[in-house]
PDB file of C-alpha atoms and ligand atoms in Angstrom:
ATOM      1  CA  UNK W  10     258.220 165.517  -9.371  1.00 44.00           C
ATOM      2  CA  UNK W  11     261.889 164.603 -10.890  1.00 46.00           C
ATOM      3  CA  UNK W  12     264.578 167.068 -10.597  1.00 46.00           C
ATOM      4  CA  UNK W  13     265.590 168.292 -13.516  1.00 50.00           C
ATOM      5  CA  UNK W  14     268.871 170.684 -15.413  1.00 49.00           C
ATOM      6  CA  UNK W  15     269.618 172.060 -18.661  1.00 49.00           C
ATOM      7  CA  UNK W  16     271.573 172.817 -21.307  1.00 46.00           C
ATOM      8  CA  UNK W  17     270.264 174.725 -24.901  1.00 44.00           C
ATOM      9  CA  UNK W  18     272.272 174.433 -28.095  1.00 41.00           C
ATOM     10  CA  UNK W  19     270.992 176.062 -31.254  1.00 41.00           C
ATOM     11  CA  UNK W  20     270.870 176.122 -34.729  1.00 40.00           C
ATOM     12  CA  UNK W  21     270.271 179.453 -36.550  1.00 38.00           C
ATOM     13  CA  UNK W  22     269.490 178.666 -39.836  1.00 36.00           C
ATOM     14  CA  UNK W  23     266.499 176.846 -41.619  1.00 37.00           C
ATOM     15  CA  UNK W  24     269.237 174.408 -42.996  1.00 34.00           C
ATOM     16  CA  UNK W  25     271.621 174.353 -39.795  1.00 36.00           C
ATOM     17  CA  UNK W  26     270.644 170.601 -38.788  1.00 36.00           C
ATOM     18  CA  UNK W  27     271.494 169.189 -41.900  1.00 34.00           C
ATOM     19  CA  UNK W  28     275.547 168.903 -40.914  1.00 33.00           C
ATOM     20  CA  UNK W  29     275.105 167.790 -37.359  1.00 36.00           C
ATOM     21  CA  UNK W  30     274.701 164.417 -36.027  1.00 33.00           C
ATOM     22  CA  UNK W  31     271.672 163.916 -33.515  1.00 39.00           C
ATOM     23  CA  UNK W  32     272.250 162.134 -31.261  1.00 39.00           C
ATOM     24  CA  UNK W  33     269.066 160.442 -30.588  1.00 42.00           C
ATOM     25  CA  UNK W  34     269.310 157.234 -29.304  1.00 38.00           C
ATOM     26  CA  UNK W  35     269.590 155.766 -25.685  1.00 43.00           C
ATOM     27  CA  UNK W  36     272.608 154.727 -23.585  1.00 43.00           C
ATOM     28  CA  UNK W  37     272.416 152.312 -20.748  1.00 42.00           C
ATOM     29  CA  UNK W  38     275.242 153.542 -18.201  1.00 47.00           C
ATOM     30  CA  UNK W  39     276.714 151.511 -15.356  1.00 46.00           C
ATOM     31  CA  UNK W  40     276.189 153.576 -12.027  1.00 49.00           C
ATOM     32  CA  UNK W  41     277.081 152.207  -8.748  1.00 51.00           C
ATOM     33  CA  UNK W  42     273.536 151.174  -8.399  1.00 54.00           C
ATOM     34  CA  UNK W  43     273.320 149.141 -11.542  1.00 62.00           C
ATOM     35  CA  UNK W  44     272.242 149.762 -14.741  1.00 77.00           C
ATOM     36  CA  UNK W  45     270.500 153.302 -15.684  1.00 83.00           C
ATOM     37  CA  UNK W  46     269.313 153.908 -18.711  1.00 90.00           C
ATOM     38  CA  UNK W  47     268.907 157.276 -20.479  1.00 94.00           C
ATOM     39  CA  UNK W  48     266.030 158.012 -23.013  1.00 95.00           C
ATOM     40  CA  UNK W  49     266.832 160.806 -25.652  1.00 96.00           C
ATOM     41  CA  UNK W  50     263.394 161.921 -26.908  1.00 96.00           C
ATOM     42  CA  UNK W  51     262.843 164.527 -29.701  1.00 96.00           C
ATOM     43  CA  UNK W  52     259.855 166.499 -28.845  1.00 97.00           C
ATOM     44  CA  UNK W  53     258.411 169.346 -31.400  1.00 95.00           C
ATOM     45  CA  UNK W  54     257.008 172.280 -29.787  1.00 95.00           C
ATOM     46  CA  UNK W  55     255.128 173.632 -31.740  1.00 91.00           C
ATOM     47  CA  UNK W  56     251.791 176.308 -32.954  1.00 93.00           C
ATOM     48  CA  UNK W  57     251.407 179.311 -34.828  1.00 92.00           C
ATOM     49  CA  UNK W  58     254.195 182.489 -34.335  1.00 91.00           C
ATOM     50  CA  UNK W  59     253.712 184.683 -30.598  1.00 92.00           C
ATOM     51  CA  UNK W  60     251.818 181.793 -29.254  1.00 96.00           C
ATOM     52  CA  UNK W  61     254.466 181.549 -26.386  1.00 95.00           C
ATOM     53  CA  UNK W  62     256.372 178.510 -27.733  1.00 94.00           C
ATOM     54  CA  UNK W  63     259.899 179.854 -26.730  1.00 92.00           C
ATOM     55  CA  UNK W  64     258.623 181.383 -23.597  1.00 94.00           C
ATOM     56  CA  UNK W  65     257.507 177.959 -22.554  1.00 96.00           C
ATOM     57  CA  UNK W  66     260.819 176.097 -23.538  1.00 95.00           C
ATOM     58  CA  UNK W  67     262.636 178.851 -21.410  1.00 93.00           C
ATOM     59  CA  UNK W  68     260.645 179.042 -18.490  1.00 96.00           C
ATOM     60  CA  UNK W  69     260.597 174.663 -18.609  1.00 96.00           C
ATOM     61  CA  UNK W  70     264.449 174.639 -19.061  1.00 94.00           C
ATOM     62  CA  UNK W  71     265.653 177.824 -17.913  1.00 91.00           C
ATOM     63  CA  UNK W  72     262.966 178.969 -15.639  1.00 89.00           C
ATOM     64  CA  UNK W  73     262.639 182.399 -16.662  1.00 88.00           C
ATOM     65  CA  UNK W  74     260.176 184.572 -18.851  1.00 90.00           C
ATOM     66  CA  UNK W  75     260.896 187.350 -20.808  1.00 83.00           C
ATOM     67  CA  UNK W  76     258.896 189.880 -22.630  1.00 79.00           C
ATOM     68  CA  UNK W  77     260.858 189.743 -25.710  1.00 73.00           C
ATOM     69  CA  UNK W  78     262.257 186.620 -27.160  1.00 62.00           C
ATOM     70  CA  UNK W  79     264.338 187.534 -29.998  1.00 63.00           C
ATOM     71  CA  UNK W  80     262.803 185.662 -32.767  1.00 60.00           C
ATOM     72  CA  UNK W  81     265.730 183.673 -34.527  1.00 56.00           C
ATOM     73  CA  UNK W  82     265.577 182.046 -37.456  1.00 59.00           C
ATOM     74  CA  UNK W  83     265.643 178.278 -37.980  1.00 62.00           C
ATOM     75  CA  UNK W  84     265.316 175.675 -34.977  1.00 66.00           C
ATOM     76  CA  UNK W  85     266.753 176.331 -31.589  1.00 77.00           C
ATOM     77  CA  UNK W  86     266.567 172.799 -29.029  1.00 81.00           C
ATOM     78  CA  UNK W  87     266.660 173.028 -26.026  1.00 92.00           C
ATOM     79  CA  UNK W  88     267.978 169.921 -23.231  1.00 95.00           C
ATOM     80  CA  UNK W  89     265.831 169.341 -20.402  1.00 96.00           C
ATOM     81  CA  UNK W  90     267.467 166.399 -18.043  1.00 96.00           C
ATOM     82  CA  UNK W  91     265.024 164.612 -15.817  1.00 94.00           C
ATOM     83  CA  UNK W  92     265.541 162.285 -13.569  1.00 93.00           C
ATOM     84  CA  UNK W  93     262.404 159.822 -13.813  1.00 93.00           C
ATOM     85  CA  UNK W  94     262.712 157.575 -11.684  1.00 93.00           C
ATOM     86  CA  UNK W  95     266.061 155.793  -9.736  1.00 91.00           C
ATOM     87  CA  UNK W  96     266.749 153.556 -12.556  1.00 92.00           C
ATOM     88  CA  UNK W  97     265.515 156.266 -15.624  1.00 93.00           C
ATOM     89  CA  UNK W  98     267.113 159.838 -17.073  1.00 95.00           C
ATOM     90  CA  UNK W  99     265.166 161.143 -19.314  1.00 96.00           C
ATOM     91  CA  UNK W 100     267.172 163.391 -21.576  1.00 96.00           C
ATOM     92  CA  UNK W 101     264.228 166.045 -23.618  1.00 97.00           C
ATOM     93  CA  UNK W 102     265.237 167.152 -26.950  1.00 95.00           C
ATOM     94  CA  UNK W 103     262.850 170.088 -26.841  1.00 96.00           C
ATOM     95  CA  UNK W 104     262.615 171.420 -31.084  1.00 93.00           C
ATOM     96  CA  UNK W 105     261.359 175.247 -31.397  1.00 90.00           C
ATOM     97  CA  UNK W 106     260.869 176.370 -34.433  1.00 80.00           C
ATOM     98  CA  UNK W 107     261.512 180.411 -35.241  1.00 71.00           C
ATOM     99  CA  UNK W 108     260.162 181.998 -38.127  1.00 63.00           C
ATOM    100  CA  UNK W 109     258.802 179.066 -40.300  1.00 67.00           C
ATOM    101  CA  UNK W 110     255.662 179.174 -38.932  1.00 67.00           C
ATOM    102  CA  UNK W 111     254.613 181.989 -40.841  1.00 64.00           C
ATOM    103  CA  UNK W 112     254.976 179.578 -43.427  1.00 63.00           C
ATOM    104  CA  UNK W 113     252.854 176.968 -41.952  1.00 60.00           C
ATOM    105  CA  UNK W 114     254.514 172.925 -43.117  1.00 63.00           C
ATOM    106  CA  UNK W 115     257.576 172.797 -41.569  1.00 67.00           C
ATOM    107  CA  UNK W 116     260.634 170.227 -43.521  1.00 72.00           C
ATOM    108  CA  UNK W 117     260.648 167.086 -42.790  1.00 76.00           C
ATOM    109  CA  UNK W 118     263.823 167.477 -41.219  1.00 78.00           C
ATOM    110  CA  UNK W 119     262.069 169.072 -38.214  1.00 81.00           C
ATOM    111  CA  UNK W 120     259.866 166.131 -37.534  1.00 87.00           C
ATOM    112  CA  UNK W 121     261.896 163.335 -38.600  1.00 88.00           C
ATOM    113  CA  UNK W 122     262.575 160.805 -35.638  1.00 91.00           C
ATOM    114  CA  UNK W 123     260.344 162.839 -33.490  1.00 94.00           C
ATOM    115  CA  UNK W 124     258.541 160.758 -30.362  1.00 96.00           C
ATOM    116  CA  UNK W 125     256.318 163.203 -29.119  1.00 97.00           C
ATOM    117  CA  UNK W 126     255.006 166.993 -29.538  1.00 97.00           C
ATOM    118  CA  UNK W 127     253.666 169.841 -27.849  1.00 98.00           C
ATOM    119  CA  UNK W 128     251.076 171.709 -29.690  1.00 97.00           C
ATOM    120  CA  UNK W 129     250.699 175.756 -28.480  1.00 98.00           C
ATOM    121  CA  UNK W 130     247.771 178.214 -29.372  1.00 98.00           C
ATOM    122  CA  UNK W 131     246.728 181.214 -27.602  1.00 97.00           C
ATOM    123  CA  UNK W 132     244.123 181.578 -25.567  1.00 97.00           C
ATOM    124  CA  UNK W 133     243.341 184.933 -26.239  1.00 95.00           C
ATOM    125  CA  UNK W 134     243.251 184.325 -30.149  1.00 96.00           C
ATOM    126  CA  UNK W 135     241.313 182.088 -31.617  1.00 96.00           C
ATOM    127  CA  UNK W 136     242.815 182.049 -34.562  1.00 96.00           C
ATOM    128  CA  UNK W 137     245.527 180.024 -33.132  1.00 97.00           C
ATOM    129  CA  UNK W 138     243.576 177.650 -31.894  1.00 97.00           C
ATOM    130  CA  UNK W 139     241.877 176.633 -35.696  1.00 96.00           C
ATOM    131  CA  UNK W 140     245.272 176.592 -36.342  1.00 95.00           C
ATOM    132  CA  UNK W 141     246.167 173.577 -34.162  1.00 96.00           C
ATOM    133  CA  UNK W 142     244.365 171.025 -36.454  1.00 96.00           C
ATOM    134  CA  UNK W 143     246.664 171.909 -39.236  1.00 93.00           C
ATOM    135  CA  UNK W 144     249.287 171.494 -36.952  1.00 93.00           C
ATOM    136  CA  UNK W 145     248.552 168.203 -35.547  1.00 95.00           C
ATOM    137  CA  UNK W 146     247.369 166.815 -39.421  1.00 93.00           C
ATOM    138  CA  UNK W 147     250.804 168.486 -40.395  1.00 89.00           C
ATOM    139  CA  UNK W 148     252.317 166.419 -37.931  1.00 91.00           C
ATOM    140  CA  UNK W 149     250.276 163.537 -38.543  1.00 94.00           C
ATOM    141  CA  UNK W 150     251.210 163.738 -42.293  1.00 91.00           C
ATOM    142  CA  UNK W 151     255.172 163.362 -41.276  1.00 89.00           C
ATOM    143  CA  UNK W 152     255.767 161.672 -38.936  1.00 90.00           C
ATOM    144  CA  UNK W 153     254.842 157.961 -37.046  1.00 89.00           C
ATOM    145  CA  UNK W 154     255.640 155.404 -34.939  1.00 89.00           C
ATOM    146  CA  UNK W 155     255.824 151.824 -35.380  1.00 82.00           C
ATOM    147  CA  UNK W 156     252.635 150.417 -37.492  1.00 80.00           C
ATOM    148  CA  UNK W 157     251.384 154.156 -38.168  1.00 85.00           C
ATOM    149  CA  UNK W 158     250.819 155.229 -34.385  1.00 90.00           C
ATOM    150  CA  UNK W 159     250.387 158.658 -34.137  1.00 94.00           C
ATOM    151  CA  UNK W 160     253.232 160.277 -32.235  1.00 96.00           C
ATOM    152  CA  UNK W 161     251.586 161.318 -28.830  1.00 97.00           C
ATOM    153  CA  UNK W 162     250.503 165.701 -28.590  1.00 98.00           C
ATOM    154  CA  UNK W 163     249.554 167.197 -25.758  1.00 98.00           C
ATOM    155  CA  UNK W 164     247.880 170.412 -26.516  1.00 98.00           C
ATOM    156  CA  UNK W 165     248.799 173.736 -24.339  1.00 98.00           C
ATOM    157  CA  UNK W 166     246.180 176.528 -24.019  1.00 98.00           C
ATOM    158  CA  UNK W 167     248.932 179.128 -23.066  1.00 98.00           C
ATOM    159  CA  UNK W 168     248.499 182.359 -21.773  1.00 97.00           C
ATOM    160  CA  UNK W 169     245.552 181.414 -19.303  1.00 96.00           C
ATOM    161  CA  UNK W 170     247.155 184.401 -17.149  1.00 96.00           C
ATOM    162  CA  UNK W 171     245.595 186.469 -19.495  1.00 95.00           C
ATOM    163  CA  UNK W 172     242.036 185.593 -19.272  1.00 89.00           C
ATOM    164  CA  UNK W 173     239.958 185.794 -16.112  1.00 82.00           C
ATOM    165  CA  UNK W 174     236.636 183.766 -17.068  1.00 82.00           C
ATOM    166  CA  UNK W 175     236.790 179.657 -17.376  1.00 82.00           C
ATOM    167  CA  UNK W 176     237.848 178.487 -20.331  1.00 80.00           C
ATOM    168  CA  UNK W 177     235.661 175.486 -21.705  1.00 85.00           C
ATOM    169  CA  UNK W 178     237.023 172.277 -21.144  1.00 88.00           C
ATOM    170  CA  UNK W 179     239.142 170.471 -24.214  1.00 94.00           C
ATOM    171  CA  UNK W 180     238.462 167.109 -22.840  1.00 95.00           C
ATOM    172  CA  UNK W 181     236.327 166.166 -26.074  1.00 96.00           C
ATOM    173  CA  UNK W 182     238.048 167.959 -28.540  1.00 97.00           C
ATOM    174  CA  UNK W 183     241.268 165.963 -27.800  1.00 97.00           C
ATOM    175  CA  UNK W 184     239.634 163.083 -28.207  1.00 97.00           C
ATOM    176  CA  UNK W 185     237.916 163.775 -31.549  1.00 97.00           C
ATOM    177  CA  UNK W 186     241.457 165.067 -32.697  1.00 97.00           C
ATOM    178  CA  UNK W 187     244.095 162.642 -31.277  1.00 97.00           C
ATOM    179  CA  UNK W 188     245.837 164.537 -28.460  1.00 98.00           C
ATOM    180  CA  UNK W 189     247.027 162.565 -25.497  1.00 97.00           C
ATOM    181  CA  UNK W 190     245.595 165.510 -23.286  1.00 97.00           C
ATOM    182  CA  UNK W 191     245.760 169.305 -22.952  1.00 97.00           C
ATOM    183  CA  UNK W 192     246.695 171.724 -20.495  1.00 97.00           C
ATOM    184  CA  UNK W 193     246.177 175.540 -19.499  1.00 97.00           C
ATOM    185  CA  UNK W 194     249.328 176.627 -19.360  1.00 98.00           C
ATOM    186  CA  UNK W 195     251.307 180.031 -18.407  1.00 98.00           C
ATOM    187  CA  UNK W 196     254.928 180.739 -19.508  1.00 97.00           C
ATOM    188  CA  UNK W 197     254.667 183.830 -17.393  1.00 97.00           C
ATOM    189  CA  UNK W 198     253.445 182.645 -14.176  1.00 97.00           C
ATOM    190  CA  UNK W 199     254.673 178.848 -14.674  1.00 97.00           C
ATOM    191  CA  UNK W 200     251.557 177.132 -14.382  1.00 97.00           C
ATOM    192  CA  UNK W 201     250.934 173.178 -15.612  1.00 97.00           C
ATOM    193  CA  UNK W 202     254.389 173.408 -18.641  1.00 98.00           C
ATOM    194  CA  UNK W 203     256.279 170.837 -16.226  1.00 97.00           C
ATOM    195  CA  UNK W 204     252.901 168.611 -15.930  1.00 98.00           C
ATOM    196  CA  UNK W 205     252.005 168.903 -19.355  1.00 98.00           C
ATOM    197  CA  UNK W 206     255.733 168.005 -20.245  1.00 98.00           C
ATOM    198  CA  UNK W 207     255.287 165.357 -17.335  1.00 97.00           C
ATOM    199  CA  UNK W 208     251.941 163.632 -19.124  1.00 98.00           C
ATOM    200  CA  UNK W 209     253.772 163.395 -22.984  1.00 98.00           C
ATOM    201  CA  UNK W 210     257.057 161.847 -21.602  1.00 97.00           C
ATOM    202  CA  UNK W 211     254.610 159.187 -19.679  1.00 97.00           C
ATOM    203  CA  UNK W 212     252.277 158.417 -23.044  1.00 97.00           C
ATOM    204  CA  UNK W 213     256.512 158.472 -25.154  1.00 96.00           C
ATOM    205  CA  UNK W 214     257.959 155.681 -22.342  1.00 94.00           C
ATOM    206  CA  UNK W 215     253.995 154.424 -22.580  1.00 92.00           C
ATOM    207  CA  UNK W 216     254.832 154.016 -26.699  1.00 88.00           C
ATOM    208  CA  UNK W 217     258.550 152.869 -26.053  1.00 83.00           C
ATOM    209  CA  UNK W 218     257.473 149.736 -23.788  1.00 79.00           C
ATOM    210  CA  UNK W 219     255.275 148.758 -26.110  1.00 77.00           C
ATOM    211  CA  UNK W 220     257.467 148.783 -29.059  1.00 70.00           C
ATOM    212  CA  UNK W 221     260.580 146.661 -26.912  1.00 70.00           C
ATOM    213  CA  UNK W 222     257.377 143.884 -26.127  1.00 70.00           C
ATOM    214  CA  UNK W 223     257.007 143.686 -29.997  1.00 67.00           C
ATOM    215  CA  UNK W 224     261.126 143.722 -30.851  1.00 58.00           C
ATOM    216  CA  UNK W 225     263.685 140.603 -30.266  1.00 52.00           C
ATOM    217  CA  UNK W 226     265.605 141.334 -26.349  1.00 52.00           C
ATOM    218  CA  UNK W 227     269.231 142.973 -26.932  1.00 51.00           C
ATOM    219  CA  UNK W 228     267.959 144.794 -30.012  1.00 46.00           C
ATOM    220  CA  UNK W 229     268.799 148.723 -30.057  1.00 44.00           C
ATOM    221  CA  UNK W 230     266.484 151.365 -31.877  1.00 44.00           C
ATOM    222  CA  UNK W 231     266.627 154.377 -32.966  1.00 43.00           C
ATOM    223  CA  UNK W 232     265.369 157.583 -31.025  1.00 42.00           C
ATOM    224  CA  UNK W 233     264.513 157.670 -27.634  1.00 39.00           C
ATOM    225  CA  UNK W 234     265.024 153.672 -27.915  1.00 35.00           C
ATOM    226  CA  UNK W 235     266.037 150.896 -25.292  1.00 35.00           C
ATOM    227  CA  UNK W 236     268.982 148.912 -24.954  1.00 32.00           C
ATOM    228  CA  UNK W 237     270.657 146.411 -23.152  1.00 29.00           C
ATOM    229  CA  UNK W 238     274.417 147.147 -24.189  1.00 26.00           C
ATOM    230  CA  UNK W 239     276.241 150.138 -23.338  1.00 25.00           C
ATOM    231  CA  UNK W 240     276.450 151.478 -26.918  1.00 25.00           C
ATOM    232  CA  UNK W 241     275.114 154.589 -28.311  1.00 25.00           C
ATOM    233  CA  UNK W 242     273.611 154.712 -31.519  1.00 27.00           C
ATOM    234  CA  UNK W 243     273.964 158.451 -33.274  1.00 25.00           C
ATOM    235  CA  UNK W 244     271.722 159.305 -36.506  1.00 27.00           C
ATOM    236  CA  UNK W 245     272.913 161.501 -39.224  1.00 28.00           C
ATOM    237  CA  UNK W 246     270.462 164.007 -39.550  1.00 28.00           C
ATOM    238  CA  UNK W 247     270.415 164.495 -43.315  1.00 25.00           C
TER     239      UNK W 247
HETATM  240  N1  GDP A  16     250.875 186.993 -20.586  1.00 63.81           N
HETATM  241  C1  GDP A  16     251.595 186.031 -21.154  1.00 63.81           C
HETATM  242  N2  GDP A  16     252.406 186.332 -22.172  1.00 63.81           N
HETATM  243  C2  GDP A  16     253.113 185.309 -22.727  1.00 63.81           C
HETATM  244  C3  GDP A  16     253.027 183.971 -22.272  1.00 63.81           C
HETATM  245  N3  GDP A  16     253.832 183.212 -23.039  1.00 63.81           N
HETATM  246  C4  GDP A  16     254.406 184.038 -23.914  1.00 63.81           C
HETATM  247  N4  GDP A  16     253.989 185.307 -23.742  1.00 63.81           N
HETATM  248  C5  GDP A  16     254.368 186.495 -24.515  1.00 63.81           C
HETATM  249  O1  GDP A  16     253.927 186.325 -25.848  1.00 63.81           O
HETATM  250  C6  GDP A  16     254.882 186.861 -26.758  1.00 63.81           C
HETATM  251  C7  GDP A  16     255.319 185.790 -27.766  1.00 63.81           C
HETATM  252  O2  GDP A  16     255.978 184.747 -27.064  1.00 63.81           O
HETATM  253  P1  GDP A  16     257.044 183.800 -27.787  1.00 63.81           P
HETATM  254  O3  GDP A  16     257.499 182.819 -26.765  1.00 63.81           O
HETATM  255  O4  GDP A  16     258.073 184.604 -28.480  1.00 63.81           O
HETATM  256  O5  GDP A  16     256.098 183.091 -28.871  1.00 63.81           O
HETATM  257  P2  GDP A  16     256.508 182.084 -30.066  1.00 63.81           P
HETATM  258  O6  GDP A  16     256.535 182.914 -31.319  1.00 63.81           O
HETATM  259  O7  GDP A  16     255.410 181.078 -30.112  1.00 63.81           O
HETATM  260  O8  GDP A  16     257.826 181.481 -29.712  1.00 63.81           O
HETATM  261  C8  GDP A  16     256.048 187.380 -25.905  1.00 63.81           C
HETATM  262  O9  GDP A  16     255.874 188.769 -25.723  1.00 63.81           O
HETATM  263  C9  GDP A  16     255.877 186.661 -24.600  1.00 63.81           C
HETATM  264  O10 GDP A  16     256.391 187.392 -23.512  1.00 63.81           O
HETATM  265  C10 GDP A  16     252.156 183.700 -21.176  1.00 63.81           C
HETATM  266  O11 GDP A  16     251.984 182.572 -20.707  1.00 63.81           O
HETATM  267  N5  GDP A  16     251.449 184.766 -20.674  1.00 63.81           N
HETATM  268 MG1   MG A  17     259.653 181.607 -30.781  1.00 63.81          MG
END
């Protein structure tokens, strides 16, 4: 598994991205071994409120778990740095949302130049888990790739700490709904975030070679993109 390091920069209010610039593209850097190229990727995470999604974005980036996440208002992001591979940083834009989803649809702001999402529920409440096909349709509904691919969700069952039976296997229902996979995952005790975050980033780079096959060499894209030049490319949010 890649090491990995963090940084978290927030914005507190449901309107706060609208004056930064996102930087969401990808910069080739010349390192004494050659080229490396970073990917930025903007990944939601996202489910219905005290499903654990901030738990899970501190215990990935942070690596701690707290009782009591202060809920803030707006979107919080979180960076998580991995190194993929020798030749490949990945640089996770992780997007949690705080307080809207009592509201359910987020803005479009939110998903707009996302390349991949996490979906939470609960696994002790099912309500949160009807909740994750208006989620993912949400999603869906806002954002795509390239010729209408969906952007790639992997779905967390979180809290599997707190249940002691099996839980029944989501292998069909991600099929018949479009997730990439699914994962029991614990914020608390740590268990499967960093393979679940593992599996998206592979379906994202996955989507990402496939889209540089089907573009002209030396062209540069937007979000979580390729190129061959050492620019960066930055994307007003508004
Ligand atoms: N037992 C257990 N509690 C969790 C887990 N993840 C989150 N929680 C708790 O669930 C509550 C809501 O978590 P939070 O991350 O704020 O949920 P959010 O509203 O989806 O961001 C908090 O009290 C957390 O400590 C987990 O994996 N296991
Ligand atoms: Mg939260």
């Amino acid at each position: 598994m890649a090491a990995g390091h963090s940084t978290t920069t927030s914005s507190n209010s449901s309107s706060g991205i609208t004056h930064e610039h996102l930087f969401l593209a990808l910069i080739s850097t010349n390192t004494p071994e050659g080229m490396q190229q970073e990917h930025i990727f903007k990944v939601l995470v996202f489910g219905d409120l005290g499903v654990g999604k901030t738990s899970i974005i501190k215990r990935y980036v942070h690596q701690i778990f707290s009782q009591h996440y202060r809920a803030t208002i707006g979107v919080d992001f979180a960076l998580k740095v991995l190194q993929w591979d020798n030749d490949t940083v990945i640089r996770l834009q992780l997007w949690d949302i705080a307080g809207q989803e009592r509201y359910g649809n987020m803005t479009r702001v939110y998903y707009r130049e996302a390349v991949g999402a996490l979906v939470v529920f609960d696994v002790a409440r099912a309500s949160t888990f009807e909740a994750v096909l208006k989620w993912k349709d949400d999603l869906d509904s806002k954002v795509t790739l390239n010729h209408a691919r969906p952007v790639p969700a992997v779905l967390l069952a979180n809290k599997s700490d707190q249940i002691a039976c099996q839980l029944p296997k989501l292998d069909s229902f991600c099929r018949e709904n479009g997730f990439v996979d699914s994962f029991e995952t614990s914020a608390k005790e740590n268990t499967d975030i960093k393979e679940a975050a593992w599996c998206l980033v592979e379906h994202i780079l996955n989507n990402e070679e496939s889209l540089m096959t089907e573009r002209e060499p030396n062209s540069i894209l937007l979000s979580g993109c390729t190129s061959t030049t050492s620019r960066a490319v930055y994307c007003d949010a508004r």
